[in-house]
CSV table of C-alpha atoms in Angstrom, one decimal:
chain,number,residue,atom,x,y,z
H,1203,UNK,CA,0.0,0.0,0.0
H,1204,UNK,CA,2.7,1.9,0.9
H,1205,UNK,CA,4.2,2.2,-2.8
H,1206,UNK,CA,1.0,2.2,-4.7
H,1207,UNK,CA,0.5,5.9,-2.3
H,1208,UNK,CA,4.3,7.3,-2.8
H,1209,UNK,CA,3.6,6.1,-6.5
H,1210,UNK,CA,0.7,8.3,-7.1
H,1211,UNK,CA,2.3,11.2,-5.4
H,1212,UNK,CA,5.3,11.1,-7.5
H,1213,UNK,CA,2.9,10.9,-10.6
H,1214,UNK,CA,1.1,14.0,-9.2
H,1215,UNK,CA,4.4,15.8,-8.4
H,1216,UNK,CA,5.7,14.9,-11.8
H,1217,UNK,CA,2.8,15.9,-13.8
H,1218,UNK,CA,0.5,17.8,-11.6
H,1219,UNK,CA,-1.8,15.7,-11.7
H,1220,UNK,CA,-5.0,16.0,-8.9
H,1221,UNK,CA,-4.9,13.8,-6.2
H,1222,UNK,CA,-7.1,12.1,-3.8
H,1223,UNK,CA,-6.4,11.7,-0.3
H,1224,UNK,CA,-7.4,9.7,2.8
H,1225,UNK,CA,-5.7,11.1,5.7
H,1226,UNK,CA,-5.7,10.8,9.6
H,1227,UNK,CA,-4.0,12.9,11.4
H,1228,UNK,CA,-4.7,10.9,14.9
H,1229,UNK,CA,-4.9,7.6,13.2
H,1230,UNK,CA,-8.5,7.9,14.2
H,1231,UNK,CA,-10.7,9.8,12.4
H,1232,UNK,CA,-10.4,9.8,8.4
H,1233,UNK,CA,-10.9,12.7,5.9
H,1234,UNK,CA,-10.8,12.5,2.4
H,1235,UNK,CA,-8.8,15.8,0.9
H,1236,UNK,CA,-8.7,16.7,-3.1
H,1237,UNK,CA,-5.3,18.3,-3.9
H,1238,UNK,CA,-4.1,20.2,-6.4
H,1239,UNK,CA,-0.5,21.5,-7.0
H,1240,UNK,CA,0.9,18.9,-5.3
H,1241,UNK,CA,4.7,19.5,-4.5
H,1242,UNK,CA,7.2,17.8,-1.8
H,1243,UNK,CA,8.0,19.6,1.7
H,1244,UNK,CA,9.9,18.7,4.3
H,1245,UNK,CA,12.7,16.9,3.0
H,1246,UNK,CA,10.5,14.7,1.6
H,1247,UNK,CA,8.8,13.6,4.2
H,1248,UNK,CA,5.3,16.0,3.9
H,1249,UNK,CA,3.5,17.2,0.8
H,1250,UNK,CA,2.4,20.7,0.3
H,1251,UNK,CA,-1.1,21.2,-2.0
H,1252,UNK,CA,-3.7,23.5,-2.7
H,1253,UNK,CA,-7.5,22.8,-1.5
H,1254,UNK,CA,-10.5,24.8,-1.5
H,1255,UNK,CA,-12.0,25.8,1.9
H,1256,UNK,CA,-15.6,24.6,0.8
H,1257,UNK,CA,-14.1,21.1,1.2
H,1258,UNK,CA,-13.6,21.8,5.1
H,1259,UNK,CA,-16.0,24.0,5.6
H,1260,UNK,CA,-19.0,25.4,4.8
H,1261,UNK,CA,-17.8,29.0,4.0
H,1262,UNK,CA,-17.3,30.7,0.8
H,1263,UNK,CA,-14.5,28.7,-1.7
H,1264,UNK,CA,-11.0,30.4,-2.1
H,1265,UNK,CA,-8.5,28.4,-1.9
H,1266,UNK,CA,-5.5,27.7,0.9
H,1267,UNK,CA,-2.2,25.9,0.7
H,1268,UNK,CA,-2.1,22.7,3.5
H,1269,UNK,CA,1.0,20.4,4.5
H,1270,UNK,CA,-0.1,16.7,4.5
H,1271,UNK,CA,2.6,14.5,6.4
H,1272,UNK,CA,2.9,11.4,3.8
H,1273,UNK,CA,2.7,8.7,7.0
H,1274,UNK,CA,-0.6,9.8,7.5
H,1275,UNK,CA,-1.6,9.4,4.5
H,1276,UNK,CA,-4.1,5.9,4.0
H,1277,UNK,CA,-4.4,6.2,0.4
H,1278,UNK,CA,-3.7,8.1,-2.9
H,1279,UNK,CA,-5.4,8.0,-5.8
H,1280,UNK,CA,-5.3,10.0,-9.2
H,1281,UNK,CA,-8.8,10.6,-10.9
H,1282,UNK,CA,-7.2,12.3,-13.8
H,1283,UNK,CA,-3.4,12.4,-14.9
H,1284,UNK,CA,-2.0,15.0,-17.3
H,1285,UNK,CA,-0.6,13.6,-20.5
H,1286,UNK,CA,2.3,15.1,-22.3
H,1287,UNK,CA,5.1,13.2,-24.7
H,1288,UNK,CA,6.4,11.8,-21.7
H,1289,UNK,CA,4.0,9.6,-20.4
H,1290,UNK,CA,1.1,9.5,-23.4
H,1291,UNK,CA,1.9,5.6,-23.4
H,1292,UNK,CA,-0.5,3.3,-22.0
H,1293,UNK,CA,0.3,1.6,-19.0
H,1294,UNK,CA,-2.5,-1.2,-19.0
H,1295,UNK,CA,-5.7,-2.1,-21.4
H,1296,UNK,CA,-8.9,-1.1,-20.2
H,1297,UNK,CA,-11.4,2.1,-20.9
H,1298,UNK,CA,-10.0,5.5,-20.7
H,1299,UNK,CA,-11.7,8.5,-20.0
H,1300,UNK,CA,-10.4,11.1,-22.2
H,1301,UNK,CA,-10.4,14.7,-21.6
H,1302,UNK,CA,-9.8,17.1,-24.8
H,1303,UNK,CA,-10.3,20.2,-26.7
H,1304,UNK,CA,-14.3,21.2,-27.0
H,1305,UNK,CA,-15.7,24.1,-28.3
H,1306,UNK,CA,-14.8,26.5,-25.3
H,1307,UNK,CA,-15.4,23.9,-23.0
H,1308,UNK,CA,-13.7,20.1,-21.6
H,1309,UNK,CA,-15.1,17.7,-23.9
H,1310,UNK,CA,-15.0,14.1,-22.6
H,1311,UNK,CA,-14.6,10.6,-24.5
H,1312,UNK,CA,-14.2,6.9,-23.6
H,1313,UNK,CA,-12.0,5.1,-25.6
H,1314,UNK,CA,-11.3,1.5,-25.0
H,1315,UNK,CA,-7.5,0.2,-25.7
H,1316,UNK,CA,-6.5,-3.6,-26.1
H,1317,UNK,CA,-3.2,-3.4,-25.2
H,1318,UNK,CA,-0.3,-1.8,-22.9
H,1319,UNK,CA,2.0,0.9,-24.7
H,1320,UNK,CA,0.0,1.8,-27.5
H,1321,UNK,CA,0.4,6.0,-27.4
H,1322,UNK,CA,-2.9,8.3,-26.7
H,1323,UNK,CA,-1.4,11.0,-28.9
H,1324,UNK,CA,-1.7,9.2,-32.5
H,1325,UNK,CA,-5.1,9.6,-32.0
H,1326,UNK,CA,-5.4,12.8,-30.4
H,1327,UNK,CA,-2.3,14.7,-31.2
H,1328,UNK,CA,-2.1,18.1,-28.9
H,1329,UNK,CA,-5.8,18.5,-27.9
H,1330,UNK,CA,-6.0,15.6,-25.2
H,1331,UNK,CA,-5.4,17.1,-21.8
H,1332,UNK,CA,-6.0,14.4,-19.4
H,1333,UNK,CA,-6.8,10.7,-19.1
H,1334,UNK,CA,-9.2,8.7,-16.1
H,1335,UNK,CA,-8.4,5.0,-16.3
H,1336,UNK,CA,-11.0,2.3,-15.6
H,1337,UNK,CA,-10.5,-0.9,-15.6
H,1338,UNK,CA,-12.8,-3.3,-17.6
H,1339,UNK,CA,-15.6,-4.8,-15.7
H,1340,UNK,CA,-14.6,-8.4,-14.6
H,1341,UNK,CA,-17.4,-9.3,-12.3
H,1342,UNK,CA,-15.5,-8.1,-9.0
H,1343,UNK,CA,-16.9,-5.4,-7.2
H,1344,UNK,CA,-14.1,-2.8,-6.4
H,1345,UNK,CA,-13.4,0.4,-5.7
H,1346,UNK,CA,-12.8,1.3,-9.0
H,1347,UNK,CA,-16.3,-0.2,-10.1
H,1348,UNK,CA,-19.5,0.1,-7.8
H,1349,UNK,CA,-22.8,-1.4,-7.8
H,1350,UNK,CA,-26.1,0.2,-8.4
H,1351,UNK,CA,-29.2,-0.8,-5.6
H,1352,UNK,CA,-31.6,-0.6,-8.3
H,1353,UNK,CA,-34.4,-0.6,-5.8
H,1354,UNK,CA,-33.1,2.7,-5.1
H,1355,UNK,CA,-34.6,5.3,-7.5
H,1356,UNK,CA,-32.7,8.6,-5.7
H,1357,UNK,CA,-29.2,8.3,-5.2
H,1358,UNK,CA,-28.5,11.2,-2.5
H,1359,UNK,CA,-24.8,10.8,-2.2
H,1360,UNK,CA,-24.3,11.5,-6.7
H,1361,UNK,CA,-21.8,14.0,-7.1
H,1362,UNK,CA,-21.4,16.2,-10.5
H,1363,UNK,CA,-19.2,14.0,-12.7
H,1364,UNK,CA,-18.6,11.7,-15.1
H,1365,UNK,CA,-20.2,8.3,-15.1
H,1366,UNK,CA,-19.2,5.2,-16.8
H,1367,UNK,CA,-21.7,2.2,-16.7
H,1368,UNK,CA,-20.9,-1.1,-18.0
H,1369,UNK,CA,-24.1,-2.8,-19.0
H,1370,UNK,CA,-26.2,-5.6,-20.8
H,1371,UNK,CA,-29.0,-5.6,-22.8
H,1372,UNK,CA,-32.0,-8.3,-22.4
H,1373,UNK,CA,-33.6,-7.2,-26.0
H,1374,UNK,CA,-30.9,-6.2,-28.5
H,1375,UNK,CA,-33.8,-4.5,-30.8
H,1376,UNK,CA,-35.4,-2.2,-27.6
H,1377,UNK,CA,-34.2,0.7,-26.4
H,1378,UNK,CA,-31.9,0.1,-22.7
H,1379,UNK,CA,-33.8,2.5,-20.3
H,1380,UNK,CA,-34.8,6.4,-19.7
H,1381,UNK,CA,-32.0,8.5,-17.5
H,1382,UNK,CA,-32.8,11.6,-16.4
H,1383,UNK,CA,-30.2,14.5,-14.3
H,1384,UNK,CA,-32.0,15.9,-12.0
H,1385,UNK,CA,-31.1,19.4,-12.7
H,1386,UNK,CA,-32.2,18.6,-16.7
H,1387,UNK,CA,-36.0,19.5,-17.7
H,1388,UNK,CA,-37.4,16.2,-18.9
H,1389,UNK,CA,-37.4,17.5,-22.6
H,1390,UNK,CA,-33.7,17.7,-22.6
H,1391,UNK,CA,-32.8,15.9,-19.9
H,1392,UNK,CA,-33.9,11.9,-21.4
H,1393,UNK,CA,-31.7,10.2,-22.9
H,1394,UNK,CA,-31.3,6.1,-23.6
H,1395,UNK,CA,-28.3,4.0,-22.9
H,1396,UNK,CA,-26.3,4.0,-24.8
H,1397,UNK,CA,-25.3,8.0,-24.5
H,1398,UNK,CA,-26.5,10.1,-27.5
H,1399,UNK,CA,-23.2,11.1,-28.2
H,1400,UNK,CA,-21.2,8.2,-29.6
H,1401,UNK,CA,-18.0,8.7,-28.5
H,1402,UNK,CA,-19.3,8.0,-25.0
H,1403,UNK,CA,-20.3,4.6,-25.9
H,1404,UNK,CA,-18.1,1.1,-26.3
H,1405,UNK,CA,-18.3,-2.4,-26.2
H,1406,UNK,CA,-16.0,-5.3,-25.0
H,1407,UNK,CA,-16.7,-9.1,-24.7
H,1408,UNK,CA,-20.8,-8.3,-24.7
H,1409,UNK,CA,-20.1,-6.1,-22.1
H,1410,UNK,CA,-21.6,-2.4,-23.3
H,1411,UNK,CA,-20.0,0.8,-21.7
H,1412,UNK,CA,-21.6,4.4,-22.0
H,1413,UNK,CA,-20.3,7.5,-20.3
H,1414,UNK,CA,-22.7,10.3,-19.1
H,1415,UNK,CA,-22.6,13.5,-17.4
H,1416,UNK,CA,-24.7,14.3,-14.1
H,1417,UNK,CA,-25.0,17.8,-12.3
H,1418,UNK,CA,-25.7,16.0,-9.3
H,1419,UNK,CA,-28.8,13.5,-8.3
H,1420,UNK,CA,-30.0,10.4,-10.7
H,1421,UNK,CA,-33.7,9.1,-11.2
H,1422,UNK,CA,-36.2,7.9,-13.1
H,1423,UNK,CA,-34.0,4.5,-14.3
H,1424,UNK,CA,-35.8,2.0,-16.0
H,1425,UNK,CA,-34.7,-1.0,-15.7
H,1426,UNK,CA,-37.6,-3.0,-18.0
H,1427,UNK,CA,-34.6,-3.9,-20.8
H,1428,UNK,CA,-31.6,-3.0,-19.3
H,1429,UNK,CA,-29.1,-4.9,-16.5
H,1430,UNK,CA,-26.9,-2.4,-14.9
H,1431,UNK,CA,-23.6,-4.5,-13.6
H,1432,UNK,CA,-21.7,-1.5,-12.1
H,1433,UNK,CA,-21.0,2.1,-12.5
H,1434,UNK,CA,-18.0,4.3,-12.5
H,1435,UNK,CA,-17.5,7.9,-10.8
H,1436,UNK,CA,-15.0,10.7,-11.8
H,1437,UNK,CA,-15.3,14.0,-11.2
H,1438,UNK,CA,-15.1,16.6,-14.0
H,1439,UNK,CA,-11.6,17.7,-15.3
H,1440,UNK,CA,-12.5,21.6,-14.6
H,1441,UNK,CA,-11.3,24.4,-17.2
H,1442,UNK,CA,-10.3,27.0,-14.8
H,1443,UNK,CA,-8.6,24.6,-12.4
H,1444,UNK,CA,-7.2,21.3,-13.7
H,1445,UNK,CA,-6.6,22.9,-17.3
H,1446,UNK,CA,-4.5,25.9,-15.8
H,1447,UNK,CA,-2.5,23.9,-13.7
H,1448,UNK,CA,-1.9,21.5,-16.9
H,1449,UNK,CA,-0.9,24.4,-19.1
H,1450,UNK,CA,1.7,25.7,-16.3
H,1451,UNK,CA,3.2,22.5,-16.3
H,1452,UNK,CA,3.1,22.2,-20.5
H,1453,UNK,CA,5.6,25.2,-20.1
H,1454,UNK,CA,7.9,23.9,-18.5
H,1455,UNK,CA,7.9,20.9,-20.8
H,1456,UNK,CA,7.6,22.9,-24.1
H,1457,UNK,CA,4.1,20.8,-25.1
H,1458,UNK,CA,1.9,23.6,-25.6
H,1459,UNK,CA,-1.5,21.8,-26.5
């Protein structure tokens, strides 16, 4: 456990990446911190990052520079790691949630790849930004893939993100199910699986994949043709925060996207 977490804060370091923390500062009670600018302290033996106050408090967000002793630290993980020349090689098959170049906004897209070292940048050249890696679905509930109660038809802990599904039809010729973001008006808020747009969609070994985007809360799931085996959750790759600090860092390596 111990490398996986100095691993992923080398990563961060390296590419300033945003990183997800469970720490305990009493080795009692756990709090889960989302850094950004992460950068050694101490000799090595803290991390300095930025945070926003909101995700302390309950006060307006600014944000405030914390030191995180790396012992205390239960686990690490990177939703999203920047990609320049230097690392744009695969490490491992599986889905990849790509973040690129939209139309004045992030635009996302899950690509599937068969096969370790094969380079994200033939296909995307300089407007890919970031990459989430998922895993695909084997059957084994993780913490990378979660189950869905489908007896529940409001999920009060969904967060704004991205979510990845991996799914199976019962009736290849119906329609999956209705979705519905809470925040959308039902005129513009339904859509079927699999996602409208079809670079959110794949499929491996009958296994069907579709990506979506949710403001926050989930209902209205049919689930008349549709088994959902288990969803994925990433949080947005934000323009004015994770794309800044990825341009900073494309200085320094001359990769300007």
């Amino acid at each position: 456990m111990e490398n996986i977490i100095k691993k992923n804060i080398d990563t961060a370091v390296t590419y300033q990446c945003p990183l997800e923390i469970v720490y305990s500062k009493d080795g009692n009670e756990q709090k889960i911190f989302y850094l950004r600018s992460v950068k050694y302290s101490y000799g090595g033996k803290c991390i300095t990052a930025d945070i926003k106050t909101s995700d302390i408090n309950n006060d307006n967000t600014y944000t405030i520079a914390l030191t995180f002793r790396i012992d205390k630290i239960l686990h690490a993980d990177i939703k999203w790691i920047n990609i320049f020349p230097q690392n744009s090689c695969i490490p491992q098959e599986g889905l990849y949630l790509i973040a690129c170049r939209g139309d004045m906004q992030i635009d996302y897209e899950v690509i599937q790849y068969k096969k370790s070292g094969e380079n994200i940048l033939d296909r995307y050249s300089t407007d890919v930004f970031a990459y989430h890696y998922i895993p695909f679905y084997n059957g084994h509930e993780n913490e990378i893939w979660n189950p869905l109660n489908k007896d529940v038809t409001i999920l009060d802990d969904i967060h704004e993100g991205i979510y990845t599904y991996a799914y199976i039809l019962k009736d290849e010729t119906k329609n999956a199910c209705i979705y519905r973001d809470a925040y959308d008006t039902p005129w513009d808020g339904m859509q079927i699986f699999p996602s409208k747009y079809e670079y959110m969609n794949t499929k491996r070994d009958g296994i069907k994949y579709t990506s979506l985007f949710s403001h926050g809360k989930i209902f209205d799931i049919g689930f008349d043709n549709i088994v959902i085996l288990a969803y994925n959750y990433c949080p947005l790759f934000t323009m004015y925060e994770d794309y800044m600090i990825y341009l900073d860092k494309a200085k320094e390596f001359n990769w300007l996207p």
